[in-house]
């Protein structure tokens, strides 16, 4: 009888492959560095032992749906944010839901290496997770953290760690319960003055080296040709001048309005440690306030920018001809 | 001291001015500080266009489209209204005040409204002063 989380995932993957339910299982396996996990694609039942899942799996696996053939029967190991990303992708016709099998895992959160490794001179050699505690071997010696101390910010702010609409759930209580909408850090950003907000934004954006790792890591960024790559006309400067950096950050975030699932994969991918989920979180918060919409929760509800309701009341324009600015 | 008038960029849907006099005025007699960007439908105004105007130094942005249910393409204006109003909120969060935006959804029986809207907007912008943030775009001529 499989007992641990990894064993349960492996058993399910094995069953799916043996019974021919799916062609491939997407999950995580050990990476080349001792404290990194990497995505893997399992096509044969005898390989399922490679599958593992822990707090070091920092990618969002839903991103691979965009790179695989549309009609491939795929099983994915999904945590909360990944299940919501899959949901949104299905809604946007990127993949057919009937070709997908979601192995849901209640999320235990993703660890933030930045919080663990404080100094360049003191690299992380190994990380061992044990329930609520995380034992880290640094070059300078051993250290034990509480999991909550070193969780990635996106996970600290996450409202829905439980998978949505999964085909099966690995029944192990996650460390998280469903929570209320705690986005107080957004409120503190909103309460800054216009100038302070601008400074805060520029401070982050101006470090950008335009590598687009954030885009590649994001499941919702799947355009064949991104607006920053257009050369005729060139909408956005492609070099690292302030105009281009700001435009990239503003428009990238804006394209995620009502679509971003707040997984934080973009931030974890960024080589410059630039904060950017606050941008998409602000936009999503607006969508929640105005349209009562949260990405990926309802499999039938289109994002507000795709579903055009009659919101005349909201904007003060009535069909009778009264109008306001 | 002669103060420069605020730079305004006017995004106008080609169908929203029902009166040909108004359209003629907009096309030929706009004051120099107002730049006209005529678009086929307000739904065609990508946030990127607005951002380009903002970064290029616009002190104010005015968007004119048709009223709901009067869109030539059925729902372009509804799309514009949702996305652009949110984009305006978003820019407000990043340092470009929402007072620098005006949206106006024209009714077909409106005459001479665009002129008064522009005058009023210009007055408001003068009170706000020059736009200090996000003005980062340099043009290729300037670079050379
Ligand atoms: S923008 Fe970032 S947080 Fe949002 S879905 Fe994409 S990778 Fe995840
Ligand atoms: S990953 Fe970071 S540095 Fe690279 S483009 Fe995105 S924000 Fe810029």
PDB file of C-alpha atoms in Angstrom, chain B residues 2-137:
ATOM      1  CA  UNK B   2       5.127  81.547 -20.809  1.00  0.00           C
ATOM      2  CA  UNK B   3       4.063  78.110 -19.696  1.00  0.00           C
ATOM      3  CA  UNK B   4       3.826  75.330 -22.142  1.00  0.00           C
ATOM      4  CA  UNK B   5       0.319  74.068 -22.625  1.00  0.00           C
ATOM      5  CA  UNK B   6      -0.316  70.526 -21.436  1.00  0.00           C
ATOM      6  CA  UNK B   7       0.268  67.909 -24.108  1.00  0.00           C
ATOM      7  CA  UNK B   8      -2.901  65.959 -24.741  1.00  0.00           C
ATOM      8  CA  UNK B   9      -3.323  62.857 -26.835  1.00  0.00           C
ATOM      9  CA  UNK B  10      -6.824  62.337 -28.148  1.00  0.00           C
ATOM     10  CA  UNK B  11      -7.772  58.804 -29.138  1.00  0.00           C
ATOM     11  CA  UNK B  12     -10.865  59.068 -31.232  1.00  0.00           C
ATOM     12  CA  UNK B  13     -13.055  56.376 -32.723  1.00  0.00           C
ATOM     13  CA  UNK B  14     -13.778  57.294 -36.327  1.00  0.00           C
ATOM     14  CA  UNK B  15     -17.512  56.835 -35.902  1.00  0.00           C
ATOM     15  CA  UNK B  16     -18.089  58.584 -32.605  1.00  0.00           C
ATOM     16  CA  UNK B  17     -18.484  62.123 -33.939  1.00  0.00           C
ATOM     17  CA  UNK B  18     -21.772  62.017 -35.763  1.00  0.00           C
ATOM     18  CA  UNK B  19     -21.541  65.640 -36.815  1.00  0.00           C
ATOM     19  CA  UNK B  20     -19.276  66.182 -39.788  1.00  0.00           C
ATOM     20  CA  UNK B  21     -18.480  69.690 -38.527  1.00  0.00           C
ATOM     21  CA  UNK B  22     -17.054  68.280 -35.328  1.00  0.00           C
ATOM     22  CA  UNK B  23     -15.062  65.698 -37.231  1.00  0.00           C
ATOM     23  CA  UNK B  24     -13.737  68.424 -39.537  1.00  0.00           C
ATOM     24  CA  UNK B  25     -12.738  70.508 -36.542  1.00  0.00           C
ATOM     25  CA  UNK B  26     -10.956  67.609 -34.905  1.00  0.00           C
ATOM     26  CA  UNK B  27      -9.075  66.793 -38.077  1.00  0.00           C
ATOM     27  CA  UNK B  28      -8.036  70.266 -39.123  1.00  0.00           C
ATOM     28  CA  UNK B  29      -8.319  72.750 -36.304  1.00  0.00           C
ATOM     29  CA  UNK B  30      -7.095  70.982 -33.210  1.00  0.00           C
ATOM     30  CA  UNK B  31      -4.853  73.184 -31.074  1.00  0.00           C
ATOM     31  CA  UNK B  32      -1.171  72.349 -31.369  1.00  0.00           C
ATOM     32  CA  UNK B  33      -0.925  70.776 -27.964  1.00  0.00           C
ATOM     33  CA  UNK B  34      -3.492  68.136 -28.849  1.00  0.00           C
ATOM     34  CA  UNK B  35      -2.445  65.186 -30.914  1.00  0.00           C
ATOM     35  CA  UNK B  36      -5.134  63.188 -32.640  1.00  0.00           C
ATOM     36  CA  UNK B  37      -4.919  59.423 -32.973  1.00  0.00           C
ATOM     37  CA  UNK B  38      -7.893  58.360 -35.008  1.00  0.00           C
ATOM     38  CA  UNK B  39      -8.734  54.690 -34.679  1.00  0.00           C
ATOM     39  CA  UNK B  40     -11.188  52.474 -36.448  1.00  0.00           C
ATOM     40  CA  UNK B  41     -12.984  51.636 -33.210  1.00  0.00           C
ATOM     41  CA  UNK B  42     -12.346  52.408 -29.566  1.00  0.00           C
ATOM     42  CA  UNK B  43     -11.938  48.657 -29.094  1.00  0.00           C
ATOM     43  CA  UNK B  44      -8.851  48.909 -31.266  1.00  0.00           C
ATOM     44  CA  UNK B  45      -7.036  51.087 -28.733  1.00  0.00           C
ATOM     45  CA  UNK B  46      -4.489  48.783 -27.214  1.00  0.00           C
ATOM     46  CA  UNK B  47      -3.255  49.742 -23.742  1.00  0.00           C
ATOM     47  CA  UNK B  48       0.153  49.734 -25.359  1.00  0.00           C
ATOM     48  CA  UNK B  49      -0.798  52.751 -27.490  1.00  0.00           C
ATOM     49  CA  UNK B  50      -1.792  54.642 -24.402  1.00  0.00           C
ATOM     50  CA  UNK B  51       1.373  53.664 -22.619  1.00  0.00           C
ATOM     51  CA  UNK B  52       3.409  54.842 -25.591  1.00  0.00           C
ATOM     52  CA  UNK B  53       1.670  58.211 -25.443  1.00  0.00           C
ATOM     53  CA  UNK B  54       2.262  58.443 -21.706  1.00  0.00           C
ATOM     54  CA  UNK B  55       5.910  57.521 -22.009  1.00  0.00           C
ATOM     55  CA  UNK B  56       6.297  59.883 -24.913  1.00  0.00           C
ATOM     56  CA  UNK B  57       5.316  62.771 -22.670  1.00  0.00           C
ATOM     57  CA  UNK B  58       1.540  63.144 -22.792  1.00  0.00           C
ATOM     58  CA  UNK B  59       0.208  65.085 -19.813  1.00  0.00           C
ATOM     59  CA  UNK B  60      -3.279  63.845 -20.427  1.00  0.00           C
ATOM     60  CA  UNK B  61      -5.086  61.148 -22.376  1.00  0.00           C
ATOM     61  CA  UNK B  62      -8.571  61.500 -23.761  1.00  0.00           C
ATOM     62  CA  UNK B  63     -10.467  58.566 -25.186  1.00  0.00           C
ATOM     63  CA  UNK B  64     -13.599  59.139 -27.241  1.00  0.00           C
ATOM     64  CA  UNK B  65     -15.804  56.321 -28.381  1.00  0.00           C
ATOM     65  CA  UNK B  66     -19.412  55.573 -29.097  1.00  0.00           C
ATOM     66  CA  UNK B  67     -22.001  54.884 -26.473  1.00  0.00           C
ATOM     67  CA  UNK B  68     -22.867  51.333 -25.528  1.00  0.00           C
ATOM     68  CA  UNK B  69     -25.142  49.735 -28.113  1.00  0.00           C
ATOM     69  CA  UNK B  70     -24.018  52.286 -30.694  1.00  0.00           C
ATOM     70  CA  UNK B  71     -20.759  50.618 -31.629  1.00  0.00           C
ATOM     71  CA  UNK B  72     -20.203  50.123 -35.332  1.00  0.00           C
ATOM     72  CA  UNK B  73     -18.628  46.770 -34.512  1.00  0.00           C
ATOM     73  CA  UNK B  74     -21.192  45.821 -31.874  1.00  0.00           C
ATOM     74  CA  UNK B  75     -19.016  45.538 -28.793  1.00  0.00           C
ATOM     75  CA  UNK B  76     -15.679  47.207 -29.419  1.00  0.00           C
ATOM     76  CA  UNK B  77     -16.597  50.032 -27.095  1.00  0.00           C
ATOM     77  CA  UNK B  78     -17.618  47.664 -24.305  1.00  0.00           C
ATOM     78  CA  UNK B  79     -14.261  46.009 -24.541  1.00  0.00           C
ATOM     79  CA  UNK B  80     -12.510  49.363 -24.570  1.00  0.00           C
ATOM     80  CA  UNK B  81     -14.434  50.521 -21.557  1.00  0.00           C
ATOM     81  CA  UNK B  82     -13.536  47.520 -19.446  1.00  0.00           C
ATOM     82  CA  UNK B  83      -9.911  47.230 -20.395  1.00  0.00           C
ATOM     83  CA  UNK B  84      -8.985  50.888 -20.665  1.00  0.00           C
ATOM     84  CA  UNK B  85     -10.675  51.923 -17.442  1.00  0.00           C
ATOM     85  CA  UNK B  86      -8.761  49.182 -15.684  1.00  0.00           C
ATOM     86  CA  UNK B  87      -5.572  50.242 -17.438  1.00  0.00           C
ATOM     87  CA  UNK B  88      -6.177  53.759 -16.199  1.00  0.00           C
ATOM     88  CA  UNK B  89      -6.528  52.438 -12.633  1.00  0.00           C
ATOM     89  CA  UNK B  90      -3.374  50.442 -13.105  1.00  0.00           C
ATOM     90  CA  UNK B  91      -1.333  53.393 -14.358  1.00  0.00           C
ATOM     91  CA  UNK B  92      -2.700  55.381 -11.447  1.00  0.00           C
ATOM     92  CA  UNK B  93      -1.149  52.787  -9.154  1.00  0.00           C
ATOM     93  CA  UNK B  94       2.174  53.130 -10.921  1.00  0.00           C
ATOM     94  CA  UNK B  95       2.443  56.891 -10.795  1.00  0.00           C
ATOM     95  CA  UNK B  96       0.342  58.334 -13.624  1.00  0.00           C
ATOM     96  CA  UNK B  97      -2.634  59.950 -11.956  1.00  0.00           C
ATOM     97  CA  UNK B  98      -6.085  58.861 -13.068  1.00  0.00           C
ATOM     98  CA  UNK B  99      -7.056  62.545 -13.230  1.00  0.00           C
ATOM     99  CA  UNK B 100      -5.027  62.643 -16.402  1.00  0.00           C
ATOM    100  CA  UNK B 101      -7.505  60.372 -18.138  1.00  0.00           C
ATOM    101  CA  UNK B 102     -10.835  61.327 -19.629  1.00  0.00           C
ATOM    102  CA  UNK B 103     -13.184  58.832 -21.199  1.00  0.00           C
ATOM    103  CA  UNK B 104     -16.142  60.047 -23.134  1.00  0.00           C
ATOM    104  CA  UNK B 105     -18.731  57.890 -24.794  1.00  0.00           C
ATOM    105  CA  UNK B 106     -20.448  60.037 -27.390  1.00  0.00           C
ATOM    106  CA  UNK B 107     -24.105  60.073 -28.183  1.00  0.00           C
ATOM    107  CA  UNK B 108     -25.096  60.656 -31.793  1.00  0.00           C
ATOM    108  CA  UNK B 109     -27.054  63.826 -30.975  1.00  0.00           C
ATOM    109  CA  UNK B 110     -24.104  65.550 -29.363  1.00  0.00           C
ATOM    110  CA  UNK B 111     -22.760  68.609 -31.173  1.00  0.00           C
ATOM    111  CA  UNK B 112     -19.751  70.668 -30.219  1.00  0.00           C
ATOM    112  CA  UNK B 113     -19.165  68.589 -27.126  1.00  0.00           C
ATOM    113  CA  UNK B 114     -15.650  67.536 -28.011  1.00  0.00           C
ATOM    114  CA  UNK B 115     -14.434  71.139 -28.045  1.00  0.00           C
ATOM    115  CA  UNK B 116     -15.752  71.924 -24.601  1.00  0.00           C
ATOM    116  CA  UNK B 117     -14.485  68.633 -23.239  1.00  0.00           C
ATOM    117  CA  UNK B 118     -11.011  69.421 -24.485  1.00  0.00           C
ATOM    118  CA  UNK B 119     -11.059  72.934 -23.021  1.00  0.00           C
ATOM    119  CA  UNK B 120     -12.182  71.674 -19.669  1.00  0.00           C
ATOM    120  CA  UNK B 121      -9.649  68.862 -19.679  1.00  0.00           C
ATOM    121  CA  UNK B 122      -6.885  71.287 -20.553  1.00  0.00           C
ATOM    122  CA  UNK B 123      -7.840  73.499 -17.620  1.00  0.00           C
ATOM    123  CA  UNK B 124      -7.745  70.551 -15.243  1.00  0.00           C
ATOM    124  CA  UNK B 125      -4.401  69.444 -16.572  1.00  0.00           C
ATOM    125  CA  UNK B 126      -2.976  72.935 -16.132  1.00  0.00           C
ATOM    126  CA  UNK B 127      -3.936  72.739 -12.486  1.00  0.00           C
ATOM    127  CA  UNK B 128      -2.217  69.364 -12.162  1.00  0.00           C
ATOM    128  CA  UNK B 129       0.958  70.680 -13.758  1.00  0.00           C
ATOM    129  CA  UNK B 130       3.442  68.787 -15.875  1.00  0.00           C
ATOM    130  CA  UNK B 131       3.420  65.039 -15.673  1.00  0.00           C
ATOM    131  CA  UNK B 132       6.554  63.948 -13.787  1.00  0.00           C
ATOM    132  CA  UNK B 133       6.427  60.149 -13.987  1.00  0.00           C
ATOM    133  CA  UNK B 134       6.737  57.456 -16.624  1.00  0.00           C
ATOM    134  CA  UNK B 135       8.021  59.996 -19.143  1.00  0.00           C
ATOM    135  CA  UNK B 136      10.843  57.832 -20.270  1.00  0.00           C
ATOM    136  CA  UNK B 137      10.565  57.292 -23.965  1.00  0.00           C
TER     137      UNK B 137
END
